[in-house]
Short mmCIF file of C-alpha atoms and ligand atoms in Angstrom, two decimals:
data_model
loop_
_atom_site.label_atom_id
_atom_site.label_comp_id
_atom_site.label_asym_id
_atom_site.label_seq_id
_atom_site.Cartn_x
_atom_site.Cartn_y
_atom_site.Cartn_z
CA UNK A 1 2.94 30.99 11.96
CA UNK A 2 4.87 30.43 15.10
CA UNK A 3 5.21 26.54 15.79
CA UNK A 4 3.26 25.32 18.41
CA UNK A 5 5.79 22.85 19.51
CA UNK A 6 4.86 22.92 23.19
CA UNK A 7 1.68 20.46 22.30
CA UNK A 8 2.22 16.92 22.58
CA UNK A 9 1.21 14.59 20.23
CA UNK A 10 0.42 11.17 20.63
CA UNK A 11 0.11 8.58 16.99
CA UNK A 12 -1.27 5.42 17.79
CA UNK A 13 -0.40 2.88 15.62
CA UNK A 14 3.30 2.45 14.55
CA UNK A 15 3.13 0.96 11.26
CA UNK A 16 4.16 2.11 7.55
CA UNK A 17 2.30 5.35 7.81
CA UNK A 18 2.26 5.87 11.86
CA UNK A 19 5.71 5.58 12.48
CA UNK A 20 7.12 8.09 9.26
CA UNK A 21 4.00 10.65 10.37
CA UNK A 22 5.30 10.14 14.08
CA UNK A 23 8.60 10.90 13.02
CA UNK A 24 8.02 13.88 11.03
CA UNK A 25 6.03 15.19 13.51
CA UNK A 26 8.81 15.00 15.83
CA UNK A 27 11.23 16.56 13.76
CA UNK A 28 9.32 19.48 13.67
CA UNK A 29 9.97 19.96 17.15
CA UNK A 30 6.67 18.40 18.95
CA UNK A 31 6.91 16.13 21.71
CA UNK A 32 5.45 12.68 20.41
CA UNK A 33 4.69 9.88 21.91
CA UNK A 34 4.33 7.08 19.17
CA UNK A 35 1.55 4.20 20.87
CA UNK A 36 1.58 0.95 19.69
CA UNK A 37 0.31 -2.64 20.84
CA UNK A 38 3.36 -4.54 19.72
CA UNK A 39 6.11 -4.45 22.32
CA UNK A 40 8.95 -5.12 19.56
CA UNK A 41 7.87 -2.31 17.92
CA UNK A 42 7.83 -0.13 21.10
CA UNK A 43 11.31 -1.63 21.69
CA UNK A 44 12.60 -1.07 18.68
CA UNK A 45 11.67 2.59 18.08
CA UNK A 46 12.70 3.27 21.79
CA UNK A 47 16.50 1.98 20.77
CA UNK A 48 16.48 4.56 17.54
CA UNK A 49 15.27 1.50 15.40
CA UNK A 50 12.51 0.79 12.79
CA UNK A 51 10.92 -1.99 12.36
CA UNK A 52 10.10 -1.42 8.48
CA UNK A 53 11.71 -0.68 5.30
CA UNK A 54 11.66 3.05 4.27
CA UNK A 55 13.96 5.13 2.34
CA UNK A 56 15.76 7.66 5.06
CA UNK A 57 13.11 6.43 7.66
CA UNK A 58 16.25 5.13 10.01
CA UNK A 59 18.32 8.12 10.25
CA UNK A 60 14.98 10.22 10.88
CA UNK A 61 14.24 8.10 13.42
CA UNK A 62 17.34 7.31 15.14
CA UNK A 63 17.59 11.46 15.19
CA UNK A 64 14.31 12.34 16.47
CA UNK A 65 14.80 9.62 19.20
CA UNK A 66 18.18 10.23 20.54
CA UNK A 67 16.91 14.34 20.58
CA UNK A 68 14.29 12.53 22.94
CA UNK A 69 11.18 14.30 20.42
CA UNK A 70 9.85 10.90 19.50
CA UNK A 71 9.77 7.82 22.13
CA UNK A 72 7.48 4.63 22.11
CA UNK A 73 4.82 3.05 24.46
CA UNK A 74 2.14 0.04 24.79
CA UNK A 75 0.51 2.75 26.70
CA UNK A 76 -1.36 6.22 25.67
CA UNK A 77 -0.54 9.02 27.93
CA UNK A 78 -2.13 12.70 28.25
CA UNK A 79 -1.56 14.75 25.07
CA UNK A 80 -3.04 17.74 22.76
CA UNK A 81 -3.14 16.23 19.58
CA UNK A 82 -4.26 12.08 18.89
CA UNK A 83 -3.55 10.91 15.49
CA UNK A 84 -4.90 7.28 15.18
CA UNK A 85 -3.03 5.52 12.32
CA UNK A 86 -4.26 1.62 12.73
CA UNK A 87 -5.04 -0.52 9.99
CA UNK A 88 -8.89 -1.27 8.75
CA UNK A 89 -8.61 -5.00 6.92
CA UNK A 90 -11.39 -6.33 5.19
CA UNK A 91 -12.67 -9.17 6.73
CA UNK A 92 -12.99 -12.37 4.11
CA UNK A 93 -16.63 -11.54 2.96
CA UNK A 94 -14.97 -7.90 2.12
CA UNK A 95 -16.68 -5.89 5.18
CA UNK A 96 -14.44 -3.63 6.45
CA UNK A 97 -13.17 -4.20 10.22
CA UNK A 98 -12.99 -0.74 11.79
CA UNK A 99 -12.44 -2.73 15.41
CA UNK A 100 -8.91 -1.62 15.82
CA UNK A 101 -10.20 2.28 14.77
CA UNK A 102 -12.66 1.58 17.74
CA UNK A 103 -9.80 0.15 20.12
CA UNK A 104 -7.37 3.16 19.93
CA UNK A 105 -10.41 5.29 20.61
CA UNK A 106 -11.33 3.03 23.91
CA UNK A 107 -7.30 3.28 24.82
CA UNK A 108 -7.25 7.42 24.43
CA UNK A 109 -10.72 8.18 26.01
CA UNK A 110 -9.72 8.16 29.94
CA UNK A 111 -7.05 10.50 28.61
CA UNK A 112 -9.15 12.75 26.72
CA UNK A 113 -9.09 16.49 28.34
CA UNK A 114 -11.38 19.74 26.47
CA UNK A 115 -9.22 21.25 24.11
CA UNK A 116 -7.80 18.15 22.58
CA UNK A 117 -7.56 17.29 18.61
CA UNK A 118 -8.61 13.88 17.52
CA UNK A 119 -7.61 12.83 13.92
CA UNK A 120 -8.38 9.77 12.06
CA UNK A 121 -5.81 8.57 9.39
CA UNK A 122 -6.61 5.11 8.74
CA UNK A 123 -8.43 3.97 5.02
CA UNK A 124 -12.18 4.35 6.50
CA UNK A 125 -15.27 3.75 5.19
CA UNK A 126 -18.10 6.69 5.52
CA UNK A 127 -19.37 7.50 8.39
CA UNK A 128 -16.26 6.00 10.88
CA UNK A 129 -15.21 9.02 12.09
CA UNK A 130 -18.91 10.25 12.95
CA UNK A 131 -19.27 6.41 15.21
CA UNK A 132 -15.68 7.87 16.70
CA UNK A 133 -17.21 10.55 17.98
CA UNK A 134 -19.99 8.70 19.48
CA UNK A 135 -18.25 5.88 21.02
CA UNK A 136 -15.90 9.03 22.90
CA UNK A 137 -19.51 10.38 23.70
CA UNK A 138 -20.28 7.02 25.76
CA UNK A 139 -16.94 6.74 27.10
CA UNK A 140 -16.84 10.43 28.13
CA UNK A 141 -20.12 11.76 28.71
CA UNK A 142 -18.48 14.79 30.80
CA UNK A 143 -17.23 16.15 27.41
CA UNK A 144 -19.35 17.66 25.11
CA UNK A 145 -18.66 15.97 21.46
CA UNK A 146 -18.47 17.47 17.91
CA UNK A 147 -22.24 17.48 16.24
CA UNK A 148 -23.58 16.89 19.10
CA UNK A 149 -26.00 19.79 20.25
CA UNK A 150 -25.31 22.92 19.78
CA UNK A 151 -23.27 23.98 22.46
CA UNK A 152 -19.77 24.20 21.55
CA UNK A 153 -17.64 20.86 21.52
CA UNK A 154 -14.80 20.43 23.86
CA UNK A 155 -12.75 18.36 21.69
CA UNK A 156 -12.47 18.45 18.16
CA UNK A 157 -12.80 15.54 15.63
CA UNK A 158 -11.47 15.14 11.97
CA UNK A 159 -10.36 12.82 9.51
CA UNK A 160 -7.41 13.37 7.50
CA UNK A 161 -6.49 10.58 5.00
CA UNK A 162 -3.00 10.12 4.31
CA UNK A 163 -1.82 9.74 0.58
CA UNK A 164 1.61 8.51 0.30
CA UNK A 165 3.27 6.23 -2.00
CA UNK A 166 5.37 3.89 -0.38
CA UNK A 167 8.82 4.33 -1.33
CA UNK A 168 8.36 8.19 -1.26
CA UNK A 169 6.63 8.38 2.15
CA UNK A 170 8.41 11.09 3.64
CA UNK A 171 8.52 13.67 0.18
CA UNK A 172 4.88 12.72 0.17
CA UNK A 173 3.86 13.76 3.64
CA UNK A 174 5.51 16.24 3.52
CA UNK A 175 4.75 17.77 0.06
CA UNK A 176 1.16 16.12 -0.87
CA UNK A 177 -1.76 18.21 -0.33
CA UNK A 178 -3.87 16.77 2.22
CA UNK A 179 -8.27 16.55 3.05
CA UNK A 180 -8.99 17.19 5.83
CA UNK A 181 -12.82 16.80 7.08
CA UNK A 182 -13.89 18.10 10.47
CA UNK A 183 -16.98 16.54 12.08
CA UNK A 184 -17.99 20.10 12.09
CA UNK A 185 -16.44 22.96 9.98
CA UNK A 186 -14.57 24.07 13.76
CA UNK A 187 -12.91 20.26 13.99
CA UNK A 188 -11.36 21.01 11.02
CA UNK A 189 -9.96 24.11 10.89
CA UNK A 190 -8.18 22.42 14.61
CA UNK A 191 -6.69 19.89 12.42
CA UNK A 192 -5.72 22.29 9.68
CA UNK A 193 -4.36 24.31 12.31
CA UNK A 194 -1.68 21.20 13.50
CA UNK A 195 -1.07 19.84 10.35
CA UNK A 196 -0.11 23.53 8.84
CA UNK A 197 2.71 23.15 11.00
CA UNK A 198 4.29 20.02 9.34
CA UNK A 199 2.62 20.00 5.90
CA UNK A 200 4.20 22.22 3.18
CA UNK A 201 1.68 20.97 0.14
CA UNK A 202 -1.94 22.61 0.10
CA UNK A 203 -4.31 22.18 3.01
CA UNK A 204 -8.26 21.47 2.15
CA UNK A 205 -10.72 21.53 4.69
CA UNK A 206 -14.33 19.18 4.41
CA UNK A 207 -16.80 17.28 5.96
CA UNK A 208 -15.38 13.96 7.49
CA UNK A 209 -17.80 11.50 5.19
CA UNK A 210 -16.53 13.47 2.09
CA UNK A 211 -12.81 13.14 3.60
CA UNK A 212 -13.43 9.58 4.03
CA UNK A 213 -15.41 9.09 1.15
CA UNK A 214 -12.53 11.04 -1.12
CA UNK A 215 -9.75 8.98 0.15
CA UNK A 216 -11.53 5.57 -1.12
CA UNK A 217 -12.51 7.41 -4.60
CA UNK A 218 -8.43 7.83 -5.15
CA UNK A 219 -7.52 4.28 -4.64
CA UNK A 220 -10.63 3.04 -6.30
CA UNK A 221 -9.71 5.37 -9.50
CA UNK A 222 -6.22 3.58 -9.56
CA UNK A 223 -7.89 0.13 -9.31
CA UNK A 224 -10.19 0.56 -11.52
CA UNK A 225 -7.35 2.29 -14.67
CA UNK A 226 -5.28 -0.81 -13.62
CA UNK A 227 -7.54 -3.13 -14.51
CA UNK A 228 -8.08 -1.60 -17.58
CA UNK A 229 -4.47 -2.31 -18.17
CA UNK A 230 -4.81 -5.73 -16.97
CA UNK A 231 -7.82 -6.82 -19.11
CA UNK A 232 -5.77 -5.28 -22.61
CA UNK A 233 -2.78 -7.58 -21.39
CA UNK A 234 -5.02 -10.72 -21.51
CA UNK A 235 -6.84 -9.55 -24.38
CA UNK A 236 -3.48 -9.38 -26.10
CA UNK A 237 -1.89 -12.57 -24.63
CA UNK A 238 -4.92 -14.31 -26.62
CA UNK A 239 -4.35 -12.25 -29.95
CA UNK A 240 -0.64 -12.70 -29.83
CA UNK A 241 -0.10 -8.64 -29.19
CA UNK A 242 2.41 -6.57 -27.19
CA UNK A 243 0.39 -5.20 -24.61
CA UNK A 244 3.19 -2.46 -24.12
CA UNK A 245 3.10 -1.46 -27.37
CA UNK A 246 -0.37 -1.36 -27.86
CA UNK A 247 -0.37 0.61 -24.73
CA UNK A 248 2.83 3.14 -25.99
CA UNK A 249 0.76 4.11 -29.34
CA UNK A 250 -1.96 4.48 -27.65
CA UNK A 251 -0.69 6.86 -25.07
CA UNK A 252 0.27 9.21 -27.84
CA UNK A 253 -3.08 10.54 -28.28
CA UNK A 254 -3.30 13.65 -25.96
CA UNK A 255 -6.02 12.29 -23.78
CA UNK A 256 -4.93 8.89 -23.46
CA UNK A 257 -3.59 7.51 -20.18
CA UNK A 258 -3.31 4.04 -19.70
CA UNK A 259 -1.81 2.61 -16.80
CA UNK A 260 0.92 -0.73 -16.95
CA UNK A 261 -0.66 -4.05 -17.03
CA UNK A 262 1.55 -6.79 -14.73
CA UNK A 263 0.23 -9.87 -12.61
CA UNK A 264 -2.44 -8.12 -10.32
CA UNK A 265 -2.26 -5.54 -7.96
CA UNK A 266 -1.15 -5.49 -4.43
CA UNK A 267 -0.53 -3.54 -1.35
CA UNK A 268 -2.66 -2.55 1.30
CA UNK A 269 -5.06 -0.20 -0.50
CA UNK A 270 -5.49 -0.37 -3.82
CA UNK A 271 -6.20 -3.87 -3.71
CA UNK A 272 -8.38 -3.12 -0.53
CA UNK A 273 -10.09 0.01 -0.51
CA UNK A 274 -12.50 -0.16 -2.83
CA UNK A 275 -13.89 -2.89 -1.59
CA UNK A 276 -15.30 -0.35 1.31
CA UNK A 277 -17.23 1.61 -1.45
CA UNK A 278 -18.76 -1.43 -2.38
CA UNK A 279 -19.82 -2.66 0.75
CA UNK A 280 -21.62 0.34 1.32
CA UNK A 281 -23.04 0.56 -1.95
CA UNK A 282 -23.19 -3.09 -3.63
CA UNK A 283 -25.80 -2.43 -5.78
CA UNK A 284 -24.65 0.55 -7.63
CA UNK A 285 -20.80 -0.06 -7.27
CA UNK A 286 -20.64 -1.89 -10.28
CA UNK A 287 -17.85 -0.91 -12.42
CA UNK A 288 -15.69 -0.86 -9.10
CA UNK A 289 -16.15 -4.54 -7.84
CA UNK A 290 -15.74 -5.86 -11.64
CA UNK A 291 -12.08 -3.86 -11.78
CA UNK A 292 -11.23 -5.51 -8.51
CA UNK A 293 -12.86 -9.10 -9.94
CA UNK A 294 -10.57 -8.17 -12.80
CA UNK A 295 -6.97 -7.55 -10.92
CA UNK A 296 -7.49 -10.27 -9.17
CA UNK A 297 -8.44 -12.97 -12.08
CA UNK A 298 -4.92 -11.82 -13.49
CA UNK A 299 -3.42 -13.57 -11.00
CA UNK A 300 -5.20 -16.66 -11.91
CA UNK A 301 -4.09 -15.75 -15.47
CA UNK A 302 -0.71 -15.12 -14.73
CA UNK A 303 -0.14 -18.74 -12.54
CA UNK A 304 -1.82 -20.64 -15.92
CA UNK A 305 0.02 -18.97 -18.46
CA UNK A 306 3.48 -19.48 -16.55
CA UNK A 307 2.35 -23.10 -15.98
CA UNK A 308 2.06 -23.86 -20.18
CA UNK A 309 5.52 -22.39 -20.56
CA UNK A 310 6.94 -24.52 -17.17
CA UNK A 311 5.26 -27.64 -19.07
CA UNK A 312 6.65 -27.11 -22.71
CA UNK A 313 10.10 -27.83 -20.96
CA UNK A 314 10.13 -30.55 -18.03
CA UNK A 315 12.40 -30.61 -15.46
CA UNK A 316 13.96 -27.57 -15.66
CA UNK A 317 14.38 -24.70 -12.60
CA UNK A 318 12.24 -21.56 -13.13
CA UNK A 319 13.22 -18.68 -11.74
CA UNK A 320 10.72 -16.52 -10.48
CA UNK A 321 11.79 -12.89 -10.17
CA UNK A 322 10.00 -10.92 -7.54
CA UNK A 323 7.76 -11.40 -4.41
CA UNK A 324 7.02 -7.77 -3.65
CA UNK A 325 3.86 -6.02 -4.36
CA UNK A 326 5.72 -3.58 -6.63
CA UNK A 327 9.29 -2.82 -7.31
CA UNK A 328 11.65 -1.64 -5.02
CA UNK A 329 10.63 -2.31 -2.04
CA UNK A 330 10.04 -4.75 0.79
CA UNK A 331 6.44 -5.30 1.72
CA UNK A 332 4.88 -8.58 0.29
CA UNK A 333 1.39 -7.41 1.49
CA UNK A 334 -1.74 -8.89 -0.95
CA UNK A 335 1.20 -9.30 -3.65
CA UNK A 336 0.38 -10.90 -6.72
CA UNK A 337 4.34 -11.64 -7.01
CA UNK A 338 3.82 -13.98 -4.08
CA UNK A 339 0.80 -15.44 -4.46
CA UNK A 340 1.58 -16.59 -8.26
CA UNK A 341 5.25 -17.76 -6.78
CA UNK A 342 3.59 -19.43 -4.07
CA UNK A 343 1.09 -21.46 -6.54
CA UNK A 344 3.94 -22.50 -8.76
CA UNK A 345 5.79 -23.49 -5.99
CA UNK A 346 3.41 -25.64 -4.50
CA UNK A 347 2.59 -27.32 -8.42
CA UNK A 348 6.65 -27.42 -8.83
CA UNK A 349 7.86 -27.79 -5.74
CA UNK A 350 11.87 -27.44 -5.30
CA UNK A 351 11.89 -26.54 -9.31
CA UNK A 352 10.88 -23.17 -8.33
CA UNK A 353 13.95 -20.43 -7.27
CA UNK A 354 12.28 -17.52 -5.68
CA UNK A 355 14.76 -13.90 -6.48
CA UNK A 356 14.07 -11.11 -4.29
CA UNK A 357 16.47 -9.01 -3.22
CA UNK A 358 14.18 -7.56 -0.23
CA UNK A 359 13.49 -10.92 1.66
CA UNK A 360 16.26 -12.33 4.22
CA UNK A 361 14.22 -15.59 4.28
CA UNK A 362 11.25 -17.05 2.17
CA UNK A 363 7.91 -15.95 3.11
CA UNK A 364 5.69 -18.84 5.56
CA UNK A 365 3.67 -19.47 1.93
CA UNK A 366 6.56 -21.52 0.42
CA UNK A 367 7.04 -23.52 3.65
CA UNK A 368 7.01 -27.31 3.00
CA UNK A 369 7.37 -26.37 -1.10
CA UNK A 370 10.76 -26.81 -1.54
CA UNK A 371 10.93 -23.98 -3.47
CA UNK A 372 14.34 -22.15 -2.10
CA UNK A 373 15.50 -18.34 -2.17
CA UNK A 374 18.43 -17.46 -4.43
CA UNK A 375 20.35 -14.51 -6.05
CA UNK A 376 19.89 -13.22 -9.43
CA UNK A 377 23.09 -14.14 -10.66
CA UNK A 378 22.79 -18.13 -9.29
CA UNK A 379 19.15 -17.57 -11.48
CA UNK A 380 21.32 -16.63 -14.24
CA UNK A 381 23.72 -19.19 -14.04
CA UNK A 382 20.86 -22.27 -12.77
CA UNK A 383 17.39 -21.04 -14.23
CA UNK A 384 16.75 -21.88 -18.17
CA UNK A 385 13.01 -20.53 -17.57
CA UNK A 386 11.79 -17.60 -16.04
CA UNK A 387 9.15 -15.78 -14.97
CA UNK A 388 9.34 -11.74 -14.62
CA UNK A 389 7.10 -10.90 -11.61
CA UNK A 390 7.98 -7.52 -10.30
CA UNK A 391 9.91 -4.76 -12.15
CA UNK A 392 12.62 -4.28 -9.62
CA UNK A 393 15.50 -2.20 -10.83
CA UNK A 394 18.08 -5.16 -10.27
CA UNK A 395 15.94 -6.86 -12.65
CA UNK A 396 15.65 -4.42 -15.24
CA UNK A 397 19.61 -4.10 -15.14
CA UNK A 398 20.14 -7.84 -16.84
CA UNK A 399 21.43 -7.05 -19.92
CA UNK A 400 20.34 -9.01 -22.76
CA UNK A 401 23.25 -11.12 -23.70
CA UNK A 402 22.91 -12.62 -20.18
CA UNK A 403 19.46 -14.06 -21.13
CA UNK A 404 19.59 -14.21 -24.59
CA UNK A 405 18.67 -17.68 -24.10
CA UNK A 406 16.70 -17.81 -21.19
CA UNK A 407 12.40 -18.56 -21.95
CA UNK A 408 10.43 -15.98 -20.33
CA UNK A 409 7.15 -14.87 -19.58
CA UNK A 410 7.51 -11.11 -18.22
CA UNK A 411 4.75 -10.01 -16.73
CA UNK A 412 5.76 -6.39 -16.09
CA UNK A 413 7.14 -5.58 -19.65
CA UNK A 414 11.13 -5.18 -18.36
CA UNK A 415 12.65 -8.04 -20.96
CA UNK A 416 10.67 -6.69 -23.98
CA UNK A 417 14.04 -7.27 -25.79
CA UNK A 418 13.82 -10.84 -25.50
CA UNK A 419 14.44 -12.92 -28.77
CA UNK A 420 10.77 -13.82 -30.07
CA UNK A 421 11.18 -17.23 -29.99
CA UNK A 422 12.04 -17.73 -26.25
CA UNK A 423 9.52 -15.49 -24.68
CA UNK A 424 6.32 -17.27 -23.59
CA UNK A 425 4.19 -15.84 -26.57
CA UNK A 426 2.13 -18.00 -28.63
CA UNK A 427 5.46 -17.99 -31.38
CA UNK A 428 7.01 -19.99 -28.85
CA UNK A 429 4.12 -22.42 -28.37
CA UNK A 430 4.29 -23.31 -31.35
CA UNK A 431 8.21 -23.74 -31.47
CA UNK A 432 8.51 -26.07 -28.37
N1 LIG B 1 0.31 -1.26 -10.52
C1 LIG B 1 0.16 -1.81 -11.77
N2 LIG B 1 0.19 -0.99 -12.85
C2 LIG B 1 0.38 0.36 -12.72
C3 LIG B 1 0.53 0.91 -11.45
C4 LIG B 1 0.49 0.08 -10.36
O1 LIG B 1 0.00 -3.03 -11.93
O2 LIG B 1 0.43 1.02 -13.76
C5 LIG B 1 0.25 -2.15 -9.34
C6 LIG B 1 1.54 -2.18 -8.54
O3 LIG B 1 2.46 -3.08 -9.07
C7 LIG B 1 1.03 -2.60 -7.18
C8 LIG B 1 -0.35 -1.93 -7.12
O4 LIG B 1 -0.71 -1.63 -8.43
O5 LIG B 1 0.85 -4.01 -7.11
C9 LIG B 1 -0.41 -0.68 -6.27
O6 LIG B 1 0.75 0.11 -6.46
P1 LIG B 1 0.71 1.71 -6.56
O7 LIG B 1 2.11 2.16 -6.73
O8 LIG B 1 -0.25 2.15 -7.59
O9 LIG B 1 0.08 2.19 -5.19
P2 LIG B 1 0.36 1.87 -3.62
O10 LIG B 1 -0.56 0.79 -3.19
O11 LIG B 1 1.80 1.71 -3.35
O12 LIG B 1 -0.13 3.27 -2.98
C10 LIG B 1 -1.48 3.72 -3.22
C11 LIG B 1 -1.40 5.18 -3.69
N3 LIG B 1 -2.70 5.60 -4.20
C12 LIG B 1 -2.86 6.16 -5.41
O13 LIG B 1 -1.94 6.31 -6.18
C13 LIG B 1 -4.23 6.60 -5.76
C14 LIG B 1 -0.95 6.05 -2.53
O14 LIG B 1 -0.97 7.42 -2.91
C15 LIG B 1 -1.86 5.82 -1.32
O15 LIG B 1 -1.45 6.61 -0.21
C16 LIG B 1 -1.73 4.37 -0.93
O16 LIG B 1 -2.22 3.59 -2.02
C17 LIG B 1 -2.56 4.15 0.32
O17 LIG B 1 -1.97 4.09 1.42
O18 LIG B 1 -3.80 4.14 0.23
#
């Protein structure tokens, strides 16, 4: 199919998906205009800049820029295609916020023109795309809305999750096969239509609550197999057990899968997203909120057990290795790494040496702690105890004669080489 590169696209919201989607899109030829409320992040991708870690997200952007196919605005100007990409956080009694869904959609309606394509990306829960369209039906009563009557709509409204793994954002976009759900079956084959153009994995078209809905099920699945993970580990902590062994026999069996226990999980949708299932269905979502009750407790877990092994040997530094919501890469967002550092910083104060290779300066949690940010091999040299919190590859690459000696509790199974009698098991309880 010919590309229709003549459309314009505007992506509102320049974050960790908007800005690699923007930038694909771009690449592909279109005209976008990325829209986003932060002026340093307008300012930034204007100057061929990002504002966030990505592998090859700088080149693509400093390319796509200085071809003038991608530039940056507060503003939203007149386009064919709207992709919203804005966050949805859960508010602190874990009810979705969809406000800043319902803001881009106030900021593109005086644009709005028949013909357009509006497509959701954010994590929603069911039914946002459907108050979408009826907010644009308020806001632009001349234009006749998806669902609405029979007559045929003038715009057309979908919802296309994204499914990327940070860290492989760009293969992923790129490669993953993606939902799409139209308000109406027309909506989506619109969307299908655009995203044809820049998506080489398989294209599925839906209903926008089962788009919606299908995007929570996938993170909810992952949540819910993690915690599975997580409850062995503590299971095992108390029965003296490797966890990772346990886990490694057991994954022989040919339908066997279990996931890798560590200190909780993290991130901006795993450890979010399924709360939006249960908030819509509290009563029945049992086995969901428990596996999120679950991750989370192993934080708690993590912070006590560390704390024995700190105890059994006062005064020394403990390095804590990690502040990252999984390995290899630099967003701290709901991370378990940091929020177990950040406890044992505030218990130990300047004790605690904080080793991650992906912050330039300590996070605002440690301020006032004392804790301070070091290198791995000043850990090495400083650090008698230590606690493994995220499996970064650095990490992984210690070789045991450098910490042959060293006591450690390793949350994410990297050290399992470790002399018995210096890891924090309940061998070396009894030894100190
Ligand atoms: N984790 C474990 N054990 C495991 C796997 C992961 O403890 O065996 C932890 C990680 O350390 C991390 C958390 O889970 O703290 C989440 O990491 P992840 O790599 O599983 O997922 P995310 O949050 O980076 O990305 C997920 C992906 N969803 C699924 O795999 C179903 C991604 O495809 C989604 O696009 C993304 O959420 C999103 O944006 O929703």
């Amino acid at each position: 199919m010919p590309l229709d590169t003549e459309k314009k696209v505007s992506v509102i919201g320049l974050g960790y998906i908007g800005l690699p989607t923007a930038a694909l899109i771009a690449r592909s030829g279109f005209k976008v205009l990325g829209v986003d409320v932060s002026s340093h992040v307008v300012d930034t991708v204007n100057s061929g800049k990002v504002h966030i870690e990505e592998v090859d997200l700088d080149g693509l952007v400093q390319g796509v820029v200085s071809r003038g196919n991608l530039r940056a605005s507060t503003q939203v100007e007149e386009s064919d295609v709207f992709l919203i990409a804005v966050p949805t956080p859960v508010s602190e009694d874990r009810a979705p916020d969809i406000s800043y869904i319902l803001d881009a959609a106030r900021m593109l309606s005086p644009v709005l023109k028949a013909d357009d394509v509006i497509i959701l990306e954010s994590t929603s829960p069911v039914g946002t795309t459907e108050k979408v369209r009826d907010l644009l039906a308020q806001l632009r009563p001349d234009l006749k809305m998806p669902g609405k009557g029979a007559a045929a709509a003038d715009v057309a409204i979908a919802y296309c999750p994204e499914r990327v793994l940070p860290g492989r954002i760009l293969v992923e976009l790129i490669n993953n096969d993606r939902c799409i759900g139209g308000i109406t079956p027309r909506c989506a084959r619109k969307a299908l239509t655009f995203y044809r153009q820049f998506v080489r994995g398989e294209c599925i078209t839906t209903n926008a609550r089962a788009a919606e809905m299908t995007k929570l099920v996938e993170n909810s699945y992952r949540d819910v197999n993690i915690a599975f993970a997580n409850e062995l580990s503590v299971i095992a902590d108390g029965l003296d057990l490797d966890v990772w062994e346990v886990i490694r026999l057991a994954n022989r069996h040919p339908r066997v899968n279990i996931l890798q226990p560590g200190p909780g999980v993290g991130g901006h949708c795993i450890a979010v997203d399924p709360w939006f299932i249960v908030h819509s269905d509290p009563e029945n979502a049992r086995l969901i909120r428990t596996a999120r009750e679950v991750n989370d407790a192993k934080i708690d877990h993590v912070f006590e057990r560390a704390s024995r092994m700190i105890d059994a040997i006062p005064g020394a530094p403990i390095a804590c290795l990690g502040l990252a919501f999984k390995a290899n890469i630099d967003d701290f967002r709901e991370s378990p790494a940091l929020k177990v550092a950040s406890q044992l910083a505030r218990r130990y104060g300047n004790r605690v040496k904080l080793v991650e290779p992906y912050a330039e300066a300590l996070p605002m949690e440690f301020a006032g702690t004392g804790a301070e940010l070091i290198d791995i091999d000043s850990a090495i040299e400083s650090c008698p105890l230590f606690v493994v919190l995220v499996d970064h590859d650095v990490f992984k690459s210690v070789p045991l004669d450098e910490r042959a000696d060293k006591h450690v509790y390793d949350t994410r199974g990297i050290w399992r080489d470790q002399p018995a009698q210096v890891q924090n098991t309940a061998a070396f309880r009894v030894a100190v």
